[in-house]
Amino acid sequence: MPAATDIDATHDPATRSWVEAANADDAEFPIQNLPFGRFQAPGERRWRIGVAIGDQVLDLRRAGLIRHGDMRRVLGLRPGARQALRRAIHDGLREGSSSRTAWREALVPMGSVTLGLPCEIGDYTDFYVGIHHASAVGRLFRPDNPLMPNYRWVPIGYHGRASTILPSGRDFHRPRGQIKSPQDAAPVLAESQRLDCELELGVVIGRPNALGRPIPIEQAEDHVFGLTLFNDWSARDIQSWEYQPLGPFLGKSFASTISPWMVTLDALAPFHRAFRRDPGEPSPLPYLDGKTHRTHGAIDIRLELRLQTAAMRAAGLPAERIGRSGFADAAYWTVAQLVSHHTVNGCALATGDLFGTGTLSGRDPDQAGSLLELSQGGTRAIRLSNGEERYFLHDGDAVSLRACCERAGFRRIGFGDCIATVLPALD
Ligand code: MN
């Protein structure tokens, strides 16, 4: 963990870039961020590796920084090589750099490229670290037993499906599935009427571990390349009928949307903070606890959930924020704890594996990261400022996730956009 929590010259808030848009106060991709992603240049089909800077993408191969187009080779770099690459990109993009003339040719306007999945995704695990979300959903599904007793000891997760993780901007069709209302004796096959979104972060695994070798918590962040936004679309009516006893299945596996940019743990170093539990909560077992983890284990990230209905789009109205929260306050378990727990049985993580954190809801009702919570299980309408109401998602609704990190004395960094629109169910 110490490697990722080191603050160095690449975080200096005074550094400016010769890419002018990166210096704007509200820029999501200032020179202190430098997130990695994959893009197709205009007229091309192959994927290139890029780093976002202001309103441009730096093509790493054309800049002479790498000699291949394989993101997994970047993800798998050892910490020293990974940090050296970050420093080289930072030094070449800073104001006054001698690389400016040569690197101009390696810049592509972000608006002209197609952004894709940030990497080829291997296995996908979805966790459930949002304790306020778990408690609220538990109250709806099991009023007598909202939070299972294992929740405070085990970072709960399930193995999800990687093949339906979609890049931001790829729309998807409303799913069908088995649905059974409480008053009916038998289920029917029908379109989901309770389609929901989930405000999550994605955790991209960088370096693998050997089969049988758990990753100690103090080294866990060395195995994480970076974080993305992640919308784990959920059909609540399919989910509530199928989820016991083995957990989520078809209510989740029809689509999840991931943002194009991986914000590296190196960029997130200034935003780490102490891992804290409320008084009265149990201490984690020793394999989920450590000295550096206690002082730097949590990451402060502000998150937002936005909705734009078809009517809002037609009227030229922007997406409206319907929920917000913060990662460090919403999450009962940290990124490092997820990595250590996932491998404690000897499970081998591979480069390009993805974890979803689970829905990140805050303490208060307006801080929820899903419509299930915002509408209190579909019983209270969410009122939008144009007069429309929602319990769950309608066809034509576009959901976008946003996130940023802010701390006095550092540049604000953003995560870009994670957006998709719900299309009608296919015939
Ligand atoms: Mn989820």
mmCIF file of N, CA and C in Angstrom, residues 141-142 148 150 156-159 238-249:
data_model
loop_
_atom_site.group_PDB
_atom_site.id
_atom_site.type_symbol
_atom_site.label_atom_id
_atom_site.label_comp_id
_atom_site.label_asym_id
_atom_site.label_seq_id
_atom_site.Cartn_x
_atom_site.Cartn_y
_atom_site.Cartn_z
ATOM 1 N N PHE A 141 -36.487 -5.974 1.414
ATOM 2 C CA PHE A 141 -36.610 -7.393 1.034
ATOM 3 C C PHE A 141 -36.906 -8.285 2.244
ATOM 4 N N ARG A 142 -36.359 -7.924 3.408
ATOM 5 C CA ARG A 142 -36.495 -8.757 4.615
ATOM 6 C C ARG A 142 -36.685 -7.848 5.825
ATOM 7 N N MET A 148 -27.789 -9.043 7.290
ATOM 8 C CA MET A 148 -27.387 -10.383 7.736
ATOM 9 C C MET A 148 -26.199 -10.274 8.699
ATOM 10 N N ASN A 150 -23.483 -11.809 8.927
ATOM 11 C CA ASN A 150 -22.125 -11.915 8.354
ATOM 12 C C ASN A 150 -21.642 -10.598 7.741
ATOM 13 N N ILE A 156 -19.149 -9.097 1.444
ATOM 14 C CA ILE A 156 -20.048 -9.964 0.675
ATOM 15 C C ILE A 156 -19.915 -9.664 -0.825
ATOM 16 N N GLY A 157 -19.891 -10.723 -1.618
ATOM 17 C CA GLY A 157 -19.826 -10.537 -3.067
ATOM 18 C C GLY A 157 -20.384 -11.749 -3.780
ATOM 19 N N TYR A 158 -20.530 -11.623 -5.101
ATOM 20 C CA TYR A 158 -20.936 -12.759 -5.936
ATOM 21 C C TYR A 158 -20.206 -12.632 -7.262
ATOM 22 N N HIS A 159 -20.059 -13.755 -7.961
ATOM 23 C CA HIS A 159 -19.412 -13.728 -9.266
ATOM 24 C C HIS A 159 -20.420 -13.327 -10.320
ATOM 25 N N ILE A 238 -37.141 -9.187 -11.174
ATOM 26 C CA ILE A 238 -36.501 -10.481 -11.466
ATOM 27 C C ILE A 238 -35.631 -10.890 -10.272
ATOM 28 N N GLN A 239 -34.889 -9.922 -9.755
ATOM 29 C CA GLN A 239 -33.950 -10.175 -8.650
ATOM 30 C C GLN A 239 -34.656 -10.685 -7.395
ATOM 31 N N SER A 240 -35.777 -10.072 -7.035
ATOM 32 C CA SER A 240 -36.388 -10.417 -5.751
ATOM 33 C C SER A 240 -36.979 -11.827 -5.767
ATOM 34 N N TRP A 241 -37.343 -12.327 -6.961
ATOM 35 C CA TRP A 241 -37.906 -13.681 -7.076
ATOM 36 C C TRP A 241 -36.798 -14.739 -7.138
ATOM 37 N N GLU A 242 -35.641 -14.406 -7.729
ATOM 38 C CA GLU A 242 -34.615 -15.419 -8.007
ATOM 39 C C GLU A 242 -33.477 -15.452 -6.985
ATOM 40 N N TYR A 243 -33.327 -14.421 -6.135
ATOM 41 C CA TYR A 243 -32.029 -14.224 -5.471
ATOM 42 C C TYR A 243 -31.747 -15.197 -4.332
ATOM 43 N N GLN A 244 -32.754 -15.875 -3.828
ATOM 44 C CA GLN A 244 -32.451 -16.833 -2.770
ATOM 45 C C GLN A 244 -32.534 -18.251 -3.326
ATOM 46 N N PRO A 245 -31.655 -19.177 -2.989
ATOM 47 C CA PRO A 245 -30.602 -19.033 -1.980
ATOM 48 C C PRO A 245 -29.215 -18.680 -2.532
ATOM 49 N N LEU A 246 -29.000 -18.570 -3.841
ATOM 50 C CA LEU A 246 -27.626 -18.445 -4.345
ATOM 51 C C LEU A 246 -27.238 -17.043 -4.807
ATOM 52 N N GLY A 247 -28.130 -16.068 -4.654
ATOM 53 C CA GLY A 247 -27.728 -14.699 -4.957
ATOM 54 C C GLY A 247 -28.162 -14.228 -6.325
ATOM 55 N N PRO A 248 -27.712 -13.007 -6.721
ATOM 56 C CA PRO A 248 -28.152 -12.393 -7.962
ATOM 57 C C PRO A 248 -27.759 -13.229 -9.183
ATOM 58 N N PHE A 249 -28.602 -13.195 -10.219
ATOM 59 C CA PHE A 249 -28.345 -13.962 -11.439
ATOM 60 C C PHE A 249 -28.852 -13.147 -12.629
#
